[in-house]
Coordinates of C-alpha atoms in Angstrom, one line a residue:
M1 CA 11.5 -30.0 3.8
G2 CA 9.4 -29.3 0.7
R3 CA 8.5 -31.9 -1.9
H4 CA 12.2 -33.0 -2.3
G5 CA 13.4 -32.2 1.2
V6 CA 14.6 -28.7 0.2
R7 CA 12.9 -25.5 1.3
R8 CA 11.7 -23.7 -1.9
R9 CA 12.6 -20.1 -2.7
V10 CA 9.6 -18.2 -4.2
L11 CA 10.0 -14.7 -5.7
V12 CA 7.0 -12.2 -5.0
A13 CA 7.2 -9.1 -7.2
R14 CA 5.6 -5.7 -6.3
L15 CA 7.5 -3.1 -8.1
D16 CA 6.1 0.1 -7.1
S17 CA 5.4 2.0 -3.9
A18 CA 5.6 1.3 -0.2
G19 CA 1.9 1.4 0.3
D20 CA 1.4 -1.1 -2.5
V21 CA 4.0 -3.4 -1.0
L22 CA 2.2 -3.3 2.4
L23 CA -1.0 -4.2 0.7
A24 CA 0.7 -7.2 -0.7
G25 CA 1.3 -8.5 2.8
P26 CA -1.4 -11.1 3.1
A27 CA -0.4 -12.7 -0.2
V28 CA 3.1 -12.8 0.9
R29 CA 2.1 -14.7 4.1
A30 CA 0.1 -17.1 2.1
I31 CA 3.0 -17.9 -0.2
A32 CA 5.5 -18.1 2.8
A33 CA 3.1 -20.7 4.4
G34 CA 3.5 -23.2 1.5
D35 CA 0.9 -25.3 -0.2
H36 CA -1.0 -28.5 0.2
G37 CA 0.7 -29.2 3.6
D38 CA 4.2 -28.7 2.2
S39 CA 6.9 -27.0 4.3
P40 CA 6.9 -23.2 4.5
N41 CA 8.6 -21.3 1.4
D42 CA 11.3 -18.7 1.6
V43 CA 9.9 -15.6 0.1
V44 CA 12.2 -13.1 -1.6
M45 CA 10.4 -9.8 -2.5
L46 CA 11.4 -8.0 -5.7
C47 CA 10.7 -4.3 -5.2
G48 CA 11.3 -0.9 -6.7
P49 CA 13.4 1.5 -4.6
Q50 CA 10.3 3.1 -3.1
G51 CA 8.9 -0.3 -1.8
A52 CA 12.0 -2.1 -0.5
A53 CA 11.7 -0.7 3.1
A54 CA 8.1 -1.8 3.3
A55 CA 9.0 -5.3 2.1
R56 CA 11.5 -5.6 5.0
L57 CA 8.7 -5.2 7.4
L58 CA 6.4 -8.0 6.1
P59 CA 6.2 -11.2 7.9
G60 CA 7.4 -14.1 5.8
V61 CA 10.0 -12.2 3.8
V62 CA 13.5 -13.6 4.1
D63 CA 15.3 -11.3 1.5
V64 CA 14.6 -8.3 -0.5
L65 CA 15.8 -7.6 -4.0
T66 CA 15.6 -4.0 -5.3
W67 CA 15.4 -3.2 -9.0
S68 CA 14.0 -0.2 -10.9
A69 CA 11.5 -1.4 -13.6
P70 CA 11.4 1.0 -16.6
W71 CA 7.6 0.2 -17.0
I72 CA 6.8 1.0 -13.4
I73 CA 9.2 3.8 -12.0
D74 CA 8.3 7.4 -12.8
P75 CA 10.6 8.9 -14.1
A76 CA 11.6 5.7 -15.9
P77 CA 15.2 4.6 -16.1
E78 CA 16.6 3.8 -19.5
L79 CA 16.3 0.1 -20.4
T80 CA 19.8 -1.0 -21.0
P81 CA 21.6 -4.3 -21.2
D82 CA 23.4 -3.5 -17.9
L83 CA 19.9 -2.9 -16.2
V84 CA 18.6 -6.2 -17.5
G85 CA 21.7 -8.0 -16.6
E86 CA 21.7 -6.7 -13.1
L87 CA 18.2 -8.4 -12.5
H88 CA 19.2 -11.7 -14.4
D89 CA 22.3 -12.1 -12.3
A90 CA 20.6 -11.4 -9.1
L91 CA 17.8 -14.0 -9.9
V92 CA 20.4 -16.6 -10.9
A93 CA 22.3 -16.1 -7.8
L94 CA 19.2 -16.4 -5.6
G95 CA 18.2 -19.7 -7.2
V96 CA 14.6 -18.6 -7.7
D97 CA 12.5 -21.4 -9.2
E98 CA 9.0 -19.8 -9.0
A99 CA 7.6 -16.4 -9.1
V100 CA 4.2 -14.7 -8.3
I101 CA 4.0 -11.3 -9.9
L102 CA 1.5 -8.9 -8.2
T103 CA 0.2 -5.9 -10.2
S104 CA -2.5 -3.3 -10.0
F105 CA -5.2 -3.0 -12.7
H106 CA -3.2 -0.6 -14.9
Q107 CA 0.1 -2.6 -14.8
S108 CA 1.2 -5.7 -17.0
P109 CA 3.1 -8.5 -15.4
L110 CA 4.4 -9.5 -18.8
P111 CA 7.7 -7.4 -19.1
L112 CA 8.8 -8.9 -15.8
A113 CA 7.6 -12.3 -16.7
L114 CA 9.8 -12.3 -19.9
L115 CA 12.8 -11.3 -17.9
L116 CA 12.1 -14.0 -15.2
R117 CA 11.8 -16.6 -18.0
L118 CA 15.2 -15.7 -19.4
A119 CA 16.6 -16.0 -15.9
G120 CA 15.5 -19.5 -15.7
V121 CA 12.4 -19.1 -13.5
R122 CA 10.4 -22.2 -14.0
R123 CA 6.9 -21.3 -12.9
I124 CA 5.3 -17.9 -13.0
A125 CA 1.9 -16.5 -11.9
G126 CA 0.2 -13.3 -12.6
A127 CA -2.8 -11.4 -13.7
S128 CA -3.0 -10.1 -17.3
V129 CA -5.7 -8.7 -19.6
D130 CA -3.3 -9.6 -22.5
Y131 CA -2.6 -12.9 -24.1
A132 CA 0.5 -14.3 -22.1
G133 CA 1.5 -17.3 -24.2
S134 CA 4.4 -19.1 -22.4
L135 CA 5.2 -16.1 -20.3
L136 CA 2.7 -17.2 -17.5
D137 CA 2.0 -20.7 -16.3
V138 CA -0.9 -19.4 -14.2
R139 CA -2.8 -16.4 -15.7
L140 CA -5.8 -14.8 -14.2
K141 CA -7.9 -12.5 -16.5
P142 CA -8.8 -9.3 -14.7
G143 CA -12.6 -8.7 -15.1
E144 CA -13.2 -12.3 -15.9
D145 CA -11.6 -14.4 -13.3
F146 CA -12.0 -11.8 -10.6
P147 CA -13.6 -8.4 -10.2
E148 CA -11.6 -5.3 -10.8
D149 CA -13.3 -3.4 -8.0
Q150 CA -12.1 -5.0 -4.9
P151 CA -9.4 -4.0 -2.4
E152 CA -5.8 -4.4 -3.6
A153 CA -4.9 -6.7 -0.7
E154 CA -7.7 -9.0 -1.9
R155 CA -6.7 -8.8 -5.6
A156 CA -3.0 -9.8 -4.5
L157 CA -4.2 -12.6 -2.3
G158 CA -6.3 -13.9 -5.2
I159 CA -3.3 -14.0 -7.4
A160 CA -1.5 -16.0 -4.8
E161 CA -4.4 -18.4 -4.3
A162 CA -4.5 -19.0 -8.0
A163 CA -0.8 -19.9 -7.9
G164 CA -1.8 -22.5 -5.2
Y165 CA -1.3 -20.7 -2.0
A166 CA -3.7 -19.9 0.9
L167 CA -3.4 -18.1 4.2
P168 CA -2.8 -20.5 7.1
T169 CA -5.3 -21.4 9.6
G170 CA -5.8 -18.5 12.2
D171 CA -4.6 -15.7 9.7
D172 CA -7.4 -13.4 9.4
G173 CA -6.0 -11.6 6.2
R174 CA -5.4 -8.2 7.7
L175 CA -2.3 -6.2 6.9
Q176 CA 0.6 -7.0 9.2
V177 CA 4.1 -5.6 9.7
T178 CA 7.1 -6.7 11.9
H179 CA 10.4 -5.5 13.0
L180 CA 9.2 -2.1 14.2
A181 CA 11.7 0.2 16.1
D182 CA 11.0 1.8 19.4
A183 CA 9.6 5.2 19.1
S184 CA 8.8 6.1 22.7
A185 CA 11.6 8.6 23.1
L186 CA 10.2 10.6 20.1
V187 CA 6.6 10.7 20.8
G188 CA 6.8 11.3 24.6
R189 CA 4.2 10.3 27.2
G190 CA 0.4 10.3 26.9
P191 CA -2.1 9.6 24.1
Y192 CA -1.7 11.4 20.8
V193 CA -3.1 11.7 17.2
V194 CA -0.7 11.5 14.2
V195 CA -1.0 14.0 11.3
H196 CA 1.0 13.0 8.2
P197 CA 0.6 15.9 5.7
G198 CA 2.8 14.7 2.8
A199 CA 1.7 12.7 -0.2
S200 CA 3.4 10.9 -3.0
V201 CA 1.9 13.3 -5.7
P202 CA 0.3 16.6 -5.5
A203 CA -3.1 15.5 -6.6
R204 CA -3.5 13.4 -3.3
A205 CA -2.5 16.3 -0.8
W206 CA -4.7 18.3 1.4
P207 CA -3.5 21.9 1.5
P208 CA -0.8 22.5 4.1
L209 CA -2.6 25.4 5.8
H210 CA -5.7 23.1 6.2
H211 CA -3.5 20.8 8.0
A212 CA -2.1 23.4 10.2
A213 CA -5.5 24.7 11.1
A214 CA -6.5 21.1 11.9
V215 CA -3.5 20.8 14.2
E216 CA -4.4 24.0 15.9
L217 CA -8.1 22.8 16.4
L218 CA -7.1 19.4 17.7
T219 CA -4.8 21.0 20.3
A220 CA -7.4 23.3 21.4
A221 CA -9.8 20.2 21.8
G222 CA -7.2 18.7 24.1
F223 CA -5.5 16.3 21.7
R224 CA -1.7 16.1 21.7
V225 CA -0.5 16.0 18.1
V226 CA 2.6 14.5 16.4
V227 CA 3.4 15.4 12.9
T228 CA 5.4 13.1 10.7
G229 CA 7.0 13.3 7.4
S230 CA 10.0 12.4 5.2
P231 CA 13.5 14.1 5.2
T232 CA 12.2 16.1 2.1
E233 CA 9.2 17.3 3.9
T234 CA 10.6 19.1 6.8
D235 CA 9.4 22.5 5.8
L236 CA 5.9 21.1 5.4
T237 CA 6.0 19.4 8.7
S238 CA 7.3 22.5 10.5
T239 CA 4.5 24.7 9.0
V240 CA 1.9 22.0 10.1
A241 CA 3.2 21.4 13.5
G242 CA 3.3 25.1 14.5
P243 CA 4.5 25.9 18.0
E244 CA 2.5 23.2 19.9
A245 CA 2.5 19.8 18.0
V246 CA 5.6 17.4 18.1
D247 CA 7.4 17.8 14.7
L248 CA 9.0 14.4 13.7
G249 CA 9.6 15.6 10.2
G250 CA 12.7 13.7 8.7
R251 CA 13.3 11.8 12.1
T252 CA 11.6 8.6 11.2
D253 CA 12.5 5.7 8.9
L254 CA 9.6 3.3 7.9
A255 CA 10.2 1.1 11.0
V256 CA 10.2 3.9 13.4
L257 CA 7.2 5.5 11.7
G258 CA 5.3 2.3 12.1
S259 CA 6.0 2.4 15.7
V260 CA 4.8 6.0 16.0
L261 CA 1.5 5.1 14.1
A262 CA 1.0 2.1 16.3
G263 CA 1.0 4.2 19.3
A264 CA -1.5 6.8 17.9
S265 CA -5.2 6.8 18.8
V266 CA -6.0 8.1 15.2
V267 CA -3.8 8.9 12.2
I268 CA -4.8 11.6 9.7
T269 CA -3.3 11.2 6.3
G270 CA -4.1 11.1 2.6
N271 CA -3.9 8.2 0.2
T272 CA -0.4 7.5 0.8
G273 CA 2.0 4.9 2.2
P274 CA 1.5 5.8 6.0
A275 CA -2.3 5.2 5.6
H276 CA -1.6 1.6 4.7
L277 CA 1.2 1.3 7.4
A278 CA -1.5 2.6 9.9
A279 CA -3.7 -0.1 8.8
A280 CA -0.9 -2.7 9.3
V281 CA -0.6 -1.7 12.8
G282 CA -4.4 -1.5 13.5
T283 CA -4.7 2.2 14.0
P284 CA -7.9 3.9 12.9
V285 CA -7.5 6.4 9.9
V286 CA -8.9 9.7 8.9
C287 CA -8.2 9.5 5.1
L288 CA -8.2 12.6 3.0
F289 CA -8.7 10.6 -0.1
S290 CA -8.6 12.1 -3.6
P291 CA -10.7 10.2 -6.1
V292 CA -8.0 10.1 -8.8
V293 CA -7.9 6.4 -8.0
P294 CA -10.9 4.3 -6.8
A295 CA -11.2 4.2 -2.9
I296 CA -12.6 0.6 -3.1
R297 CA -9.2 -0.6 -4.1
W298 CA -6.8 1.8 -2.2
A299 CA -8.7 3.0 1.0
P300 CA -7.1 1.8 4.4
Y301 CA -7.8 -1.9 4.6
R302 CA -9.9 -3.4 7.4
V303 CA -9.4 -0.7 10.0
P304 CA -11.9 1.9 11.2
V305 CA -11.7 4.6 8.6
E306 CA -13.3 8.2 7.9
L307 CA -13.1 8.7 4.2
L308 CA -13.1 12.3 3.5
G309 CA -13.1 14.1 0.1
D310 CA -15.5 14.2 -2.8
Q311 CA -15.4 10.8 -4.4
D312 CA -17.5 12.0 -7.4
A313 CA -15.4 15.1 -8.3
A314 CA -14.4 15.8 -11.9
C315 CA -11.0 14.3 -11.4
A316 CA -12.3 10.9 -10.3
L317 CA -10.5 7.9 -11.8
S318 CA -8.2 10.1 -13.8
R319 CA -5.1 8.8 -12.1
A320 CA -3.7 12.5 -12.3
R321 CA -0.5 13.1 -10.6
I322 CA -1.2 16.9 -10.5
C323 CA -4.8 17.9 -9.9
P324 CA -6.6 18.7 -13.3
V325 CA -9.3 20.8 -11.8
Q326 CA -8.5 24.4 -10.6
G327 CA -8.5 24.8 -6.9
H328 CA -8.2 21.0 -6.1
P329 CA -11.9 21.0 -4.8
C330 CA -12.2 17.3 -4.1
L331 CA -9.9 17.8 -1.0
S332 CA -9.7 21.6 -0.5
N333 CA -13.4 21.7 0.3
V334 CA -12.8 19.4 3.2
S335 CA -12.5 21.7 6.2
P336 CA -10.2 21.4 9.1
E337 CA -13.3 21.2 11.3
D338 CA -14.5 18.2 9.1
V339 CA -11.3 16.5 10.2
V340 CA -11.5 17.3 13.7
D341 CA -15.2 15.9 13.7
A342 CA -13.8 12.7 12.1
V343 CA -11.2 12.4 14.8
L344 CA -13.7 12.7 17.5
R345 CA -15.9 10.1 16.0
L346 CA -13.0 7.6 15.7
S347 CA -11.3 8.3 19.0
S348 CA -14.6 7.9 20.8
G349 CA -15.5 4.7 19.1
I350 CA -18.7 6.2 17.3
S351 CA -18.9 4.3 14.0
S352 CA -21.9 5.9 12.2
L353 CA -19.5 7.1 9.5
G354 CA -16.1 5.6 10.7
S355 CA -16.7 2.0 10.3
R356 CA -19.4 2.0 7.8
R357 CA -18.3 4.7 5.3
S358 CA -19.5 4.2 1.8
I359 CA -16.7 3.8 -0.7
G360 CA -17.2 4.4 -4.3
R361 CA -17.0 1.7 -7.0
T362 CA -15.8 2.4 -10.5
D363 CA -18.9 0.8 -12.0
G364 CA -21.2 3.4 -10.5
R365 CA -22.4 1.2 -7.8
R366 CA -21.7 1.7 -4.1
T367 CA -20.1 -0.7 -1.6
T368 CA -19.6 -0.5 2.2
R369 CA -16.2 -1.1 3.9
G370 CA -16.1 -1.7 7.5
N371 CA -14.0 -2.9 10.3
R372 CA -14.2 -6.5 9.1

């Protein structure tokens, strides 16, 4: 197997959130498939604590290594010899010979590339605006070798392709997950809509009472509603669910949540991990998208989507974690009725807005993302 009869082990690094790891899925599958007719590779994912659970759901991943990168994690851990030694020893023990570093536009692959070199990794690929010297064997220059304004999944796949890997025949490049758990006992019988009100940072959150009002309107319109959230969001999910929706706050890990989303007719959520998990299971998304990051890069990928929120608001492209504009108008001005209307369009298959919503580019042009 492989060029010398041995299956190769390739490290794929994506050091930040669960959503970003899910968006790396097509690139992971390309790398796992091998190159030039070679035998498949064993992909080991290197993730931060927030992304490890998502990595375990990706087809093609055989092992997950969790490490907190001081230049990625917020708040950042102290860079100590012990922290560096932990990564070094794990890489040596795994016998990693090659690595593909996946990053977003604002991240550098070079700190990790340096640590990988010191651990004996022979071949490293990544995208870097900075001169990489001997740290990268394959270097893509963002803005020169590929456009910055493209979906994150396609950026990651482009890095994998530069390293010599392509999706196998028959793989359409959509997001995918595997190893989902059975959630039928949690969601009950009959169709339902999922509302996921939480967000990783406040600037991306629609107000809780807006969510609660949307749940009331959906229930009145005949929809059965399931509300999801993490163990730290149970007060939020209780408020949003009210007396009639099913409250699953704190009752789902990522594998169970994926199953809940897969069974939904529509998912309502912000720009957060569950939006990408919904895309990975093929469920349409009403996405309350704050423009602090560009939708062309991080909107739900290749599923029917209703993108709500003012993409030209004053906070656009600020990458703010806390809204810099009083009243959070980019999202608070979206009404519960707007959300219900979007659900009705998606659930009825009307695509006048749902599958052809214009998503803003950072260069001032517009692009259209559909159910490709």
